[in-house]
Coordinates of C-alpha atoms and ligand atoms in Angstrom, one line a residue:
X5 CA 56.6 -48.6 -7.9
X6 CA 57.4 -46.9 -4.7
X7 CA 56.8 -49.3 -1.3
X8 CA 55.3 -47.5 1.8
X9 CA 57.8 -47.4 4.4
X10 CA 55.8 -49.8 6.7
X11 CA 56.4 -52.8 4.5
X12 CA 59.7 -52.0 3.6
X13 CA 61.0 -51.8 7.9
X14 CA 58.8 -55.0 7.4
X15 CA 60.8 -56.0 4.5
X16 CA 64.2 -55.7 6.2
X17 CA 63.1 -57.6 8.9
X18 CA 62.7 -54.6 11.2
X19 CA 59.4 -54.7 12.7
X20 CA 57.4 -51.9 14.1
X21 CA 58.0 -52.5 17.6
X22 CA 61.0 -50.6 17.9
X23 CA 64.5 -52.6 17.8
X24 CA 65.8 -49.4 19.1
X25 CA 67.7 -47.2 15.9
X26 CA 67.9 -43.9 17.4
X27 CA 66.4 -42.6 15.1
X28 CA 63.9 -43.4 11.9
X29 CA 65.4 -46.7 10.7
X30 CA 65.6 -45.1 6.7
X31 CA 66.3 -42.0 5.9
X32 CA 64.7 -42.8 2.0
X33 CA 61.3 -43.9 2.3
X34 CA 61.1 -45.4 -1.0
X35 CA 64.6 -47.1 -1.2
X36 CA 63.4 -50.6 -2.9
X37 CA 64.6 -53.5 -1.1
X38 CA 65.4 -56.7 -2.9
X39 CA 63.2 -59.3 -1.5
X40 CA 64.8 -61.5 0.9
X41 CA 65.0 -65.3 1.4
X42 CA 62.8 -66.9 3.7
X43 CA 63.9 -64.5 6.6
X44 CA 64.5 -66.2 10.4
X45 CA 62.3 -64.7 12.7
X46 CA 64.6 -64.4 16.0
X47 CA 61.6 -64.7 18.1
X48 CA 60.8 -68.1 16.7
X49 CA 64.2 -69.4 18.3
X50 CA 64.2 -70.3 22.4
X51 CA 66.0 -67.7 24.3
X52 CA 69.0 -68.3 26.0
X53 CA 70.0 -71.8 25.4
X54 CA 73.4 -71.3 24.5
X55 CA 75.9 -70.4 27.1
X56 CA 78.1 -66.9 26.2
X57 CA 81.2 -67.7 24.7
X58 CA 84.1 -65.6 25.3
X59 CA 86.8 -65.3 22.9
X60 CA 89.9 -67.2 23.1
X61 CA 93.2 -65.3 23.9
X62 CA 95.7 -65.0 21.2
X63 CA 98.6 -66.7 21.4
X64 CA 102.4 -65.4 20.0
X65 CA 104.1 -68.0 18.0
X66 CA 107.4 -66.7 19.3
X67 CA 109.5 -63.7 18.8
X68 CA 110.7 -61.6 16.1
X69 CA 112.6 -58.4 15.2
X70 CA 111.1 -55.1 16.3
X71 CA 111.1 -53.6 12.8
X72 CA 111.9 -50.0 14.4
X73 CA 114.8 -51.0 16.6
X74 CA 116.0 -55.0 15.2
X75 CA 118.3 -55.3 18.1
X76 CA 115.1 -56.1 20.4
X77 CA 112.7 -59.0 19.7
X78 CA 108.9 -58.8 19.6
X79 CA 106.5 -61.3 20.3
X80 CA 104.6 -62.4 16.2
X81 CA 101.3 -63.4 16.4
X82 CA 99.9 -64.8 12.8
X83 CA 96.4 -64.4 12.7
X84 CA 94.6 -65.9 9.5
X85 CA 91.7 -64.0 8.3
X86 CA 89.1 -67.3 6.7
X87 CA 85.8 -68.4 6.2
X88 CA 84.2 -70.8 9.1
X89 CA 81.0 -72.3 10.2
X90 CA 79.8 -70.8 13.4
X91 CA 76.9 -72.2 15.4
X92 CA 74.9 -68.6 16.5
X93 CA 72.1 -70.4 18.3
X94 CA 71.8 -74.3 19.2
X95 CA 68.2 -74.6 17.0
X96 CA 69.9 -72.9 13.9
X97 CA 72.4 -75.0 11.3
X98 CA 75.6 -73.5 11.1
X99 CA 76.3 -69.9 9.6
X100 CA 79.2 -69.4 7.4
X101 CA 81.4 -66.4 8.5
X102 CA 84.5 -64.8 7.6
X103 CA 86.7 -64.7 11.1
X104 CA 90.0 -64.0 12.1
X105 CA 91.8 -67.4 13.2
X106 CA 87.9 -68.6 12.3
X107 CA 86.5 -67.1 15.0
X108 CA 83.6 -64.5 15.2
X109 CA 84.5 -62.6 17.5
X110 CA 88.5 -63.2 16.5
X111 CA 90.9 -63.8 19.4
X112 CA 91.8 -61.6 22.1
X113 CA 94.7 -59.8 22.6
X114 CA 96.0 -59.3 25.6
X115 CA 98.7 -56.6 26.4
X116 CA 100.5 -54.2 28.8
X117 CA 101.5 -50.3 28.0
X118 CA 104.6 -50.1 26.3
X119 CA 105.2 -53.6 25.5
X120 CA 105.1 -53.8 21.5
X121 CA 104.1 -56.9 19.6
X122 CA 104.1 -58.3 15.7
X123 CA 100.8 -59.5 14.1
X124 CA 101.2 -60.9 10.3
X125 CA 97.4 -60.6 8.8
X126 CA 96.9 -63.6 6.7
X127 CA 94.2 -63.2 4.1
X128 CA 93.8 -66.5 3.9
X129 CA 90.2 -65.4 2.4
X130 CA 88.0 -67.5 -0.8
X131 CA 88.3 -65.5 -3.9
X132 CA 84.5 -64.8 -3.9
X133 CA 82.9 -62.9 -1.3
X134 CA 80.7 -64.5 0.9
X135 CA 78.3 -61.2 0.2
X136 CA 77.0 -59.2 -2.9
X137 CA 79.6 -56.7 -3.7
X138 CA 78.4 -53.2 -5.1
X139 CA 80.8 -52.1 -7.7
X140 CA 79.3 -48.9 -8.4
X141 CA 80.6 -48.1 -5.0
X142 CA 84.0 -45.9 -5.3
X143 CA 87.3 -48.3 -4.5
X144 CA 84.7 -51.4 -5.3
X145 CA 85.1 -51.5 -8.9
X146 CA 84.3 -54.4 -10.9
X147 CA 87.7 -55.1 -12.2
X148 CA 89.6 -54.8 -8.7
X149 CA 89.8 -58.3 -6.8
X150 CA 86.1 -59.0 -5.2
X151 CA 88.3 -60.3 -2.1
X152 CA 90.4 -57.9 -0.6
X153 CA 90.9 -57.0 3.2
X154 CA 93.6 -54.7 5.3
X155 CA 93.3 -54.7 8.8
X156 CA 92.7 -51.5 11.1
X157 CA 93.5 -51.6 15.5
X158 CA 91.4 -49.4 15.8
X159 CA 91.7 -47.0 19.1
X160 CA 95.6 -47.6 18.7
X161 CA 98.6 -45.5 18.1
X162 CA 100.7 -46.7 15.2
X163 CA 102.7 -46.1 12.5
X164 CA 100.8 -45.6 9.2
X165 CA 102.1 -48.3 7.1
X166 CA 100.5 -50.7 10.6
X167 CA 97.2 -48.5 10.7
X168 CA 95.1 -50.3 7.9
X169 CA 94.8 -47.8 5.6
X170 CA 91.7 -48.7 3.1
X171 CA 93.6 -48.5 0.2
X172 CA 96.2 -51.0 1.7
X173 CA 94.7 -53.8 1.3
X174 CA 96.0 -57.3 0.0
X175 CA 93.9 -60.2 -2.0
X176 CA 93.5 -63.7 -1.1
X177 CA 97.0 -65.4 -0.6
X178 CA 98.7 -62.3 1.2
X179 CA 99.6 -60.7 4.2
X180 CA 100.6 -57.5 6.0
X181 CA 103.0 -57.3 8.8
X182 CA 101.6 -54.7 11.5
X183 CA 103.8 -53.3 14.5
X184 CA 101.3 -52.4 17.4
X185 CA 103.9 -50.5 20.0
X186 CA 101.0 -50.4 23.2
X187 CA 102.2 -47.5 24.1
X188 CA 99.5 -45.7 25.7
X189 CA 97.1 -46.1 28.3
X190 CA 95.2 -49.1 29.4
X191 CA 92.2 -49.5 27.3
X192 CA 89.7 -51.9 25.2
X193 CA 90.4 -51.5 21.5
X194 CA 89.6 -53.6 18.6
X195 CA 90.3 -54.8 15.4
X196 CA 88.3 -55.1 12.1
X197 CA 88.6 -54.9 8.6
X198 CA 89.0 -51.9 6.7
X199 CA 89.0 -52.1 2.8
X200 CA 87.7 -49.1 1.0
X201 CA 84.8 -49.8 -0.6
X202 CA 83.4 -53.1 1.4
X203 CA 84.7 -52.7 4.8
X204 CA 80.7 -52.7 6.2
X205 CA 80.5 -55.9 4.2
X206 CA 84.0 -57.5 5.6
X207 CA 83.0 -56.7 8.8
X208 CA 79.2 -58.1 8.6
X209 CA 80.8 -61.3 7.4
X210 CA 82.5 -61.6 10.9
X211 CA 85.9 -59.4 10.7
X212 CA 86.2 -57.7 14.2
X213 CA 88.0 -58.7 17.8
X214 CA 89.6 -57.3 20.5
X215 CA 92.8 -56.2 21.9
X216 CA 93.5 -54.9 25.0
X217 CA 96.0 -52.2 26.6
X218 CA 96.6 -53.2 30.5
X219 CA 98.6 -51.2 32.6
X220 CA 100.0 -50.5 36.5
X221 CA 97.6 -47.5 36.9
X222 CA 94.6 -50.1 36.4
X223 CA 96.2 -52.9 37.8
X224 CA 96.0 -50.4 41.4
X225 CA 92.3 -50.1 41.3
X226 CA 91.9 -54.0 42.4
X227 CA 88.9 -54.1 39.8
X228 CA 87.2 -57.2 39.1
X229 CA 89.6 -59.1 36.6
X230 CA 89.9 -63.4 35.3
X231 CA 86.7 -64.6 35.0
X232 CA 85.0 -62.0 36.4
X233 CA 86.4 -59.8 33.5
X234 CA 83.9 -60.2 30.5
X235 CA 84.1 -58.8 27.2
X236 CA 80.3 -58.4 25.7
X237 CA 80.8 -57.2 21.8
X238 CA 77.2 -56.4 20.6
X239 CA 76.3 -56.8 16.6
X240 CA 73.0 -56.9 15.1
X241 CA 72.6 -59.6 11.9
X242 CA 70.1 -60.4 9.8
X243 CA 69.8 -64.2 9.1
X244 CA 68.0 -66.5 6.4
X245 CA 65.5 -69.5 8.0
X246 CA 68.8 -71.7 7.1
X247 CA 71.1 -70.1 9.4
X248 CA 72.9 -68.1 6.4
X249 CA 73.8 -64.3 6.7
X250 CA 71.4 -61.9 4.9
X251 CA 73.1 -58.8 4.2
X252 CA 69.8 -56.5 2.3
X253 CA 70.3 -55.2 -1.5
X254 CA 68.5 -52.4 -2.5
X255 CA 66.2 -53.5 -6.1
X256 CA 68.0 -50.4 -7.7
X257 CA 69.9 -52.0 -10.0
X258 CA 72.1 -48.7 -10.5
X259 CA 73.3 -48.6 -7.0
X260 CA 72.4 -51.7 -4.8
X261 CA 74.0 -50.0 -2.0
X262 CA 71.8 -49.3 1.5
X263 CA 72.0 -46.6 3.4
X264 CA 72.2 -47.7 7.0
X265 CA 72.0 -52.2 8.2
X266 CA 69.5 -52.8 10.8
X267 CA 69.2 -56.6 11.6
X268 CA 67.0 -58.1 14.3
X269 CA 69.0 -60.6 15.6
X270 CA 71.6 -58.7 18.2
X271 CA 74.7 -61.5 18.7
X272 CA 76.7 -61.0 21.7
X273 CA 79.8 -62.5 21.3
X274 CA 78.5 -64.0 18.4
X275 CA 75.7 -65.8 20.2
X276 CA 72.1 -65.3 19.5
X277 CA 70.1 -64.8 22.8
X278 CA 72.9 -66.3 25.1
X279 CA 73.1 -66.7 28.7
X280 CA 75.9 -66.2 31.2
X281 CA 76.2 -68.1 34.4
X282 CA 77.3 -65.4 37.1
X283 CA 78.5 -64.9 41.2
X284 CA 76.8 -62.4 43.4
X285 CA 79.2 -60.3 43.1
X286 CA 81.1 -57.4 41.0
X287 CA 81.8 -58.2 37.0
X288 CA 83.7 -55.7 34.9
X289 CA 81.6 -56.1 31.7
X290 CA 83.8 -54.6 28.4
X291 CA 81.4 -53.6 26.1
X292 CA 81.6 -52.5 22.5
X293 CA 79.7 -51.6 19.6
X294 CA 80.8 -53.5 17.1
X295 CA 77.4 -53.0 15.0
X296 CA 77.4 -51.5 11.5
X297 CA 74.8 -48.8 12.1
X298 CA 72.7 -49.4 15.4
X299 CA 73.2 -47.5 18.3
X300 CA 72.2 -49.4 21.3
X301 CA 70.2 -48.6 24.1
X302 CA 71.4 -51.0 27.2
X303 CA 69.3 -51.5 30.2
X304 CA 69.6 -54.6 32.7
X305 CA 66.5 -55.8 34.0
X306 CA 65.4 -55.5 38.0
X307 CA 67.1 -51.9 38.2
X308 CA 70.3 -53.5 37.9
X309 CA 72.8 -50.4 37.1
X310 CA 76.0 -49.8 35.2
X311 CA 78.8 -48.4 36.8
X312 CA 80.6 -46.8 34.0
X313 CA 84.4 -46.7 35.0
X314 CA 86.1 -46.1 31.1
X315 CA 85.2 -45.0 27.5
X316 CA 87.0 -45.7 24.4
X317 CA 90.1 -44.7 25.4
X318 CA 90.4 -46.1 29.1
X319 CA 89.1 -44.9 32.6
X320 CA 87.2 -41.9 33.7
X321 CA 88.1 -39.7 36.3
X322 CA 85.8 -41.6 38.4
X323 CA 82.7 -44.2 38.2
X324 CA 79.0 -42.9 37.0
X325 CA 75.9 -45.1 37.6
X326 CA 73.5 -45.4 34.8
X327 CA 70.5 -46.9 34.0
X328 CA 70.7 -46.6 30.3
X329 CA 74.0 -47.0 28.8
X330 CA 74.4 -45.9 24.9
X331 CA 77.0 -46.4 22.8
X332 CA 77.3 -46.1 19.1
X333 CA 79.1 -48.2 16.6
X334 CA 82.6 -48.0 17.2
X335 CA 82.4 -46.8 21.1
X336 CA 83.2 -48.9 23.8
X337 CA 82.6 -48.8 27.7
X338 CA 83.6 -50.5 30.7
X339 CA 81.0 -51.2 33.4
X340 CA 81.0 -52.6 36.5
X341 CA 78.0 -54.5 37.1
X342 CA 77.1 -55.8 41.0
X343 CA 75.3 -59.2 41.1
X344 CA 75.3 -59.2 45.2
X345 CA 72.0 -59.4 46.7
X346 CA 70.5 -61.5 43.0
X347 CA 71.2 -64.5 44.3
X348 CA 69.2 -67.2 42.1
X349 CA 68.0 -64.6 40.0
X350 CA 67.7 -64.5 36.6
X351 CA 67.6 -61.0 34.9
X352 CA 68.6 -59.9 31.4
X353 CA 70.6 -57.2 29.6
X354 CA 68.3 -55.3 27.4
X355 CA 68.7 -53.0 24.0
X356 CA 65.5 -50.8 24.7
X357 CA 62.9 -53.4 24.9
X358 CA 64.9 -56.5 23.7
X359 CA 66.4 -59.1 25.8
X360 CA 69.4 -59.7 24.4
X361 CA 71.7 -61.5 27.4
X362 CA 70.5 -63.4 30.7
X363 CA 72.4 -63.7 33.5
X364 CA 72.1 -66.8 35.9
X365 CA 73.1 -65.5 39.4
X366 CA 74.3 -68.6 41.4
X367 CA 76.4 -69.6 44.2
X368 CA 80.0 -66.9 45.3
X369 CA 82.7 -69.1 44.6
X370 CA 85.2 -67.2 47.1
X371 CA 84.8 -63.5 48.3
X372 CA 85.0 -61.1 46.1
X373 CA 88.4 -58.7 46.9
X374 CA 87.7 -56.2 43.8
X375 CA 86.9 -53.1 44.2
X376 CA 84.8 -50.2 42.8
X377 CA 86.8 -47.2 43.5
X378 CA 85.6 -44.1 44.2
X379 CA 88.1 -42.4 41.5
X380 CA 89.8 -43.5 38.9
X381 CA 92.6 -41.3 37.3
X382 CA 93.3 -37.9 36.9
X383 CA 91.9 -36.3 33.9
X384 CA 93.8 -33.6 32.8
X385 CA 91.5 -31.4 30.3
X386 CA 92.9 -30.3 27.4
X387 CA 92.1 -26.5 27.7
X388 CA 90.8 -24.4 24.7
X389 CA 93.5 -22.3 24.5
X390 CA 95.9 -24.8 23.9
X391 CA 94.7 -25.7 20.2
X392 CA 96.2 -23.8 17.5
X393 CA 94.0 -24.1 15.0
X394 CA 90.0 -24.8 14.3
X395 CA 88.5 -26.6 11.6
X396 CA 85.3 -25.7 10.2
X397 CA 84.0 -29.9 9.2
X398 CA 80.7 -30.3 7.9
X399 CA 78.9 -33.7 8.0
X400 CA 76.9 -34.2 4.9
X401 CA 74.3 -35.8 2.5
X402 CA 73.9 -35.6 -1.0
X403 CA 70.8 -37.2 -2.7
X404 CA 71.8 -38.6 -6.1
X405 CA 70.4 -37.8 -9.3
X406 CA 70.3 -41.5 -10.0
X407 CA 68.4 -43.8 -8.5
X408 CA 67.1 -43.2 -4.4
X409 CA 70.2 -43.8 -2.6
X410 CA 72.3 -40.7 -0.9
X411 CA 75.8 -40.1 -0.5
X412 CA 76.9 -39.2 2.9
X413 CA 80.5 -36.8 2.6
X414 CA 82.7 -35.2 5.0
X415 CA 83.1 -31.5 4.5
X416 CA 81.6 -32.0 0.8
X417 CA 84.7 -33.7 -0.4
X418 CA 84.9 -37.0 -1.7
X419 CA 87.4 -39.5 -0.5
X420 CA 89.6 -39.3 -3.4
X421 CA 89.8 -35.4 -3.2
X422 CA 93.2 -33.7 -2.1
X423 CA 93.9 -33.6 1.8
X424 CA 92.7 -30.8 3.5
X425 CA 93.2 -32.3 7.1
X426 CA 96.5 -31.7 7.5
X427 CA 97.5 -30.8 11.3
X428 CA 101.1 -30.5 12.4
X429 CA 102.5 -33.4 15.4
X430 CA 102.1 -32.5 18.6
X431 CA 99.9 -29.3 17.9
X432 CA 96.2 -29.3 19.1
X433 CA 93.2 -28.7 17.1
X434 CA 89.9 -28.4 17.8
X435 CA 87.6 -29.7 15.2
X436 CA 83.8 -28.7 14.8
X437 CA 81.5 -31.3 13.4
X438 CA 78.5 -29.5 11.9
X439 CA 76.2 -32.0 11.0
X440 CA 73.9 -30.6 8.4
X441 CA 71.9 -34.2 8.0
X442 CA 68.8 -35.8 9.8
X443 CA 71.3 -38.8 11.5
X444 CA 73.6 -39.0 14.2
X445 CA 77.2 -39.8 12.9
X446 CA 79.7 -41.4 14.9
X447 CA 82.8 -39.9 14.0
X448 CA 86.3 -41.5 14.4
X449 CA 89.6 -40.3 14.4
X450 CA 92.3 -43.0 13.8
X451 CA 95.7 -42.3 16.0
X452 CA 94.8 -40.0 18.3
X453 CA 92.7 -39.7 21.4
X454 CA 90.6 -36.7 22.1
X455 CA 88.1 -35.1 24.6
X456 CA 84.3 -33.8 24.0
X457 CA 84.1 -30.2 24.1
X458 CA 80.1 -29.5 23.7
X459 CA 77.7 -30.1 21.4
X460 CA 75.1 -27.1 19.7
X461 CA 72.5 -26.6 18.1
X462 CA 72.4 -24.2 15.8
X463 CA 70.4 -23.1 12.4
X464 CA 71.4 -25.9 9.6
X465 CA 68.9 -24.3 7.0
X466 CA 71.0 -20.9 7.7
X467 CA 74.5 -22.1 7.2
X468 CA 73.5 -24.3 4.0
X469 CA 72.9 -21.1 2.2
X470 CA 74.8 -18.6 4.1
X471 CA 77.8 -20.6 5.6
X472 CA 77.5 -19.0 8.6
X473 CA 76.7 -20.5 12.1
X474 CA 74.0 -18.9 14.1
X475 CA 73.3 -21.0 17.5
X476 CA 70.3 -21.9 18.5
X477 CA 70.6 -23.2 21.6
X478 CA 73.0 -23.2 24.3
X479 CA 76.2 -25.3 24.6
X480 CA 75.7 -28.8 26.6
X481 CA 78.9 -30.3 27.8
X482 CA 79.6 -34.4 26.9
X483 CA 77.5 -36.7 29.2
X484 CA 79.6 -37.8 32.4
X485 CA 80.5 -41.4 30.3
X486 CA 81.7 -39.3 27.8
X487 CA 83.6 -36.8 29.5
X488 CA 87.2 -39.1 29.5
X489 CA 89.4 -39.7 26.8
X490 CA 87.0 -40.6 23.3
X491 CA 88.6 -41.6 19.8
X492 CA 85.0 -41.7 18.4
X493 CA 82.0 -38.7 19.4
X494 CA 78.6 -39.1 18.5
X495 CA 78.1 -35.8 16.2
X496 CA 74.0 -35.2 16.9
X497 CA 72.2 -33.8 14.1
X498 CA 71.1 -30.1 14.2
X499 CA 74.4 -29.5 16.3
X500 CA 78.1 -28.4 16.2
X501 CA 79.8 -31.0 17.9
X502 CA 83.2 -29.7 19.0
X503 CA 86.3 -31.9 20.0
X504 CA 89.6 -30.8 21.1
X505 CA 92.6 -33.3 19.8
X506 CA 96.8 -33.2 19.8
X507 CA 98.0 -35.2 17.1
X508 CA 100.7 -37.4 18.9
X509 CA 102.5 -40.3 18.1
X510 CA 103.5 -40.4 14.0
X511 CA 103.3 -38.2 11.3
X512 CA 101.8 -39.5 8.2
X513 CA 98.2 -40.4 6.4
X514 CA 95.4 -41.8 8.8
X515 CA 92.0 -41.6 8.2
X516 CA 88.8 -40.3 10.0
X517 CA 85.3 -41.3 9.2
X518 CA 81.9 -41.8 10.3
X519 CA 81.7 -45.3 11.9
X520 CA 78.2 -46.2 10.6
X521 CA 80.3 -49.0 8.2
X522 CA 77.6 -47.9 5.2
X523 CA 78.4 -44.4 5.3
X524 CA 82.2 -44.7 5.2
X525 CA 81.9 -47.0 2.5
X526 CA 79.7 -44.4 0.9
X527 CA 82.1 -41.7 0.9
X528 CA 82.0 -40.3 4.6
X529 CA 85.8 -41.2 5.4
X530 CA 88.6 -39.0 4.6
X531 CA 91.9 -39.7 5.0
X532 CA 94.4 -36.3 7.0
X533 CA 97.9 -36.1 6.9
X534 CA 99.7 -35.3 9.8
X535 CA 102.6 -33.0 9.2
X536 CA 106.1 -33.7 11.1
X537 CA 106.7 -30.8 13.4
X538 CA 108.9 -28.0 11.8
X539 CA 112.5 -28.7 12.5
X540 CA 114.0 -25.6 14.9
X541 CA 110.7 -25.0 16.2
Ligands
LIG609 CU1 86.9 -48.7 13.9 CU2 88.6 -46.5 11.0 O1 87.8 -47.7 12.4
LIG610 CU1 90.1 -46.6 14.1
LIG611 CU1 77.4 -41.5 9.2

């Protein structure tokens, strides 16, 4: 029997309120949810309690051959991948995770452009996962290990066999070696699992942290930096009333798989409701998206604003204040955020109408020297005539005969279907995302960086039968925090989203997939091959 879509939002823990999905929280009204435990209401727990952690740096355990030129030496790192017991809120027992070097977030890497470095992923994972697996889930079948992970940098340039590709992965008791050479600019990128077929649930369990690209160009722009450099990676979870992690089944036996995961607990730095003690003065926040399917919506309380100064991919040409900051899973940004004037304050980061984070404005503790600049770097833009080539790309759902769940493809090919991505190095491309479905997908391209051209609407109902694209609107260029260098683009639905890429760096097999972790594990990934450039060209 069919449940109304009130009581199942109620079911997963949603709430009418408005938790802030961007759109209707299920796109299958009468997807049966398994019942689950005796939920944790996050509203029952006292607010910021627990001070913010940040994540510990990584640490190299020495040097070791550069595997591309052996006559240099690399510093290793040898991070374990294992299960740990993480306290998420003083007034909840213990939740047990899956973290890298047991640590949700993992450790934080810290880097400079152009200096390359080792990392051994250790799957030093139980042989049961800690989460239901669905097997009738392609590349999650029944007789492959249950445990299996592969780890992906994600925003980085490297060679394919150190990319993560989700058929590379390793069981319990391995490890994979993974060159990261940094060369490229200064940025915030991060690491998570990527194993075809349960990455969302890998990640859920606590697989994710962050790595990040420093350089001369930023070093110049005296920004705030030490401890008035915060990372803020954002998650939503759903939790049991014992502290355990509730990842929601649907009842259909055939395919227990769910669509999209919308918890109501949103972790920062895997703290529920946290607080952060802070100066009056200038913090440079790095945020990310680290959720697996809820866009957020941040605000600060007081009419605090976010000065913007980088995307996924590293700084903007120069600084935009917002009020409202959105990213999507996968994207990042780096804000500046000015404390002066709050002294003994206390105000809160929001997702729409959600405290999430409060900060505790107290005493300077010296003058603060940073600096918001007025620009940032040059932004060369890729021009339209530079690309070679175009690529129709649709975005897609298919409902299944079977049962209520859908299965969201790319192009209407299925993951294992031969490549049809297959752009030559150093060309340029553009690629048109056509979403033809009712959500917006963030789409991510491993490798490479790339720039927002527009986004379109245009009629969906036409080119489903005809093929053909007639526009319906006119053509709205990337919002100012978008406008830098992206390696994941919100693709609206009822528009064309166009992006303009050059394949640089290593030819071989990546991926690129919509970063809503249910929907890549549900077929919307696709792997593209990029083609060494002809010899005597
Ligand atoms: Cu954030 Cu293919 O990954
Ligand atoms: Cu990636
Ligand atoms: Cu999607």
């Amino acid at each position: 029997m069919p449940i109304s879509r009130r009581s199942l939002l109620y079911a997963a823990g949603l709430g009418l309120a408005g938790f802030g999905a961007r759109r209707p929280a299920y796109a299958h009204p009468t997807l049966l949810l398994a019942p689950p435990p005796a939920a944790l209401d996050p509203h029952t727990l006292t607010p910021f309690v627990d001070p913010l952690p940040v994540p510990a740096i990584a640490r190299a355990e020495g040097l070791r051959p550069d595997p591309v030129n052996p006559a240099q030496r690399l510093p290793y790192y040898r991070i374990a991948l294992q299960t740990c017991m993480l306290r998420v809120h003083r007034d909840l027992a213990p939740t047990r995770m899956w973290g890298f070097a047991g640590a949700v977030p993992g450790p934080t890497f810290e880097t400079r452009r152009g200096e390359g470095l080792l990392v051994e992923w250790v799957n030093a994972l139980p042989e049961k996962h800690l989460l239901p697996v669905d097997h009738s889930i392609h590349g999650a079948e029944a007789e492959l290990p249950e445990v299996r992970a592969v780890v992906h940098l994600h925003g980085a340039k490297a060679a394919p066999e150190s990319d993560g590709y989700p058929e590379a992965w390793y069981p319990p008791g391995t490890s994979a070696l993974c060159h990261y050479p940094n060369a490229q600019d200064a940025a915030m990128l991060w690491y998570h699992d990527h194993t075809l077929g349960i990455n969302r649930l890998n990640v859920y369990a606590g697989l994710l942290g962050t790595f990040f690209i420093r350089d001369d160009d930023e070093d110049a722009l005296s920004l705030p930096k030490g401890k008035h450099e915060i990372p803020l990676i954002v998650f939503d979870r759903m939790f049991g009333r014992d502290g355990q992690l509730y990842y929601p089944v649907s009842a259909d036996p055939q395919s227990p798989w769910m669509p999209e995961f919308f918890g109501d607990a949103v972790l920062i730095n895997g703290k529920l409701l946290p607080y952060l003690d802070v100066e009056p003065r200038k913090y440079r926040l790095r945020m990310l998206n680290a959720a697996n399917a809820r866009f957020f919506h941040f605000s600060i309380s007081a009419d605090v604003p976010f000065h913007q100064i980088g995307s996924d991919q590293g700084l903007l040409s120069a600084p935009v204040t917002l009020k409202y900051l959105s990213l999507a899973p996968g994207e990042r940004a780096d804000v500046i955020v000015d404390f002066s004037g709050l002294h003994g304050k206390r105000i809160t980061l929001k997702n729409d109408i959600q405290d999430i984070l409060q900060f505790r404005v107290g005493a300077h503790s010296g003058r603060d020297e940073s600096v918001l600049p007025a620009s940032l770097r040059p932004l060369v833009r890729t021009p339209e005539s530079a690309a070679i080539r175009t690529r129709d790309l649709t975005l897609d759902e298919v409902d299944n005969l079977v049962g209520e769940s859908a299965t969201m493809m790319l192009n209407g090919t299925h993951w294992c279907m031969p490549i049809t991505e297959n752009p030559v190095l150093d060309t340029v491309e553009i690629w048109n995302l056509i979403n033809l479905t009712d959500d917006a997908h963030p789409i991510h391209l491993h490798l490479v960086r790339f720039q927002i051209l527009d986004r379109r609407r245009f009629a969906v109902d036409e080119y489903m039968t005809k093929k053909t694209v007639r526009h319906t609107g006119h053509a709205i260029a990337p919002e100012p925090g978008e406008a830098g260098w992206k390696d994941t683009v919100r693709a609206d639905p009822g528009m064309i989203t166009r992006i303009i890429v050059r394949f640089e760096g290593f030819a071989g097999r990546y991926v690129w997939h919509c970063h809503i972790l249910e929907h890549e594990d549900n077929e919307m990934m696709r792997p593209f091959q990029v083609l060494p450039a002809p010899a005597n060209a």
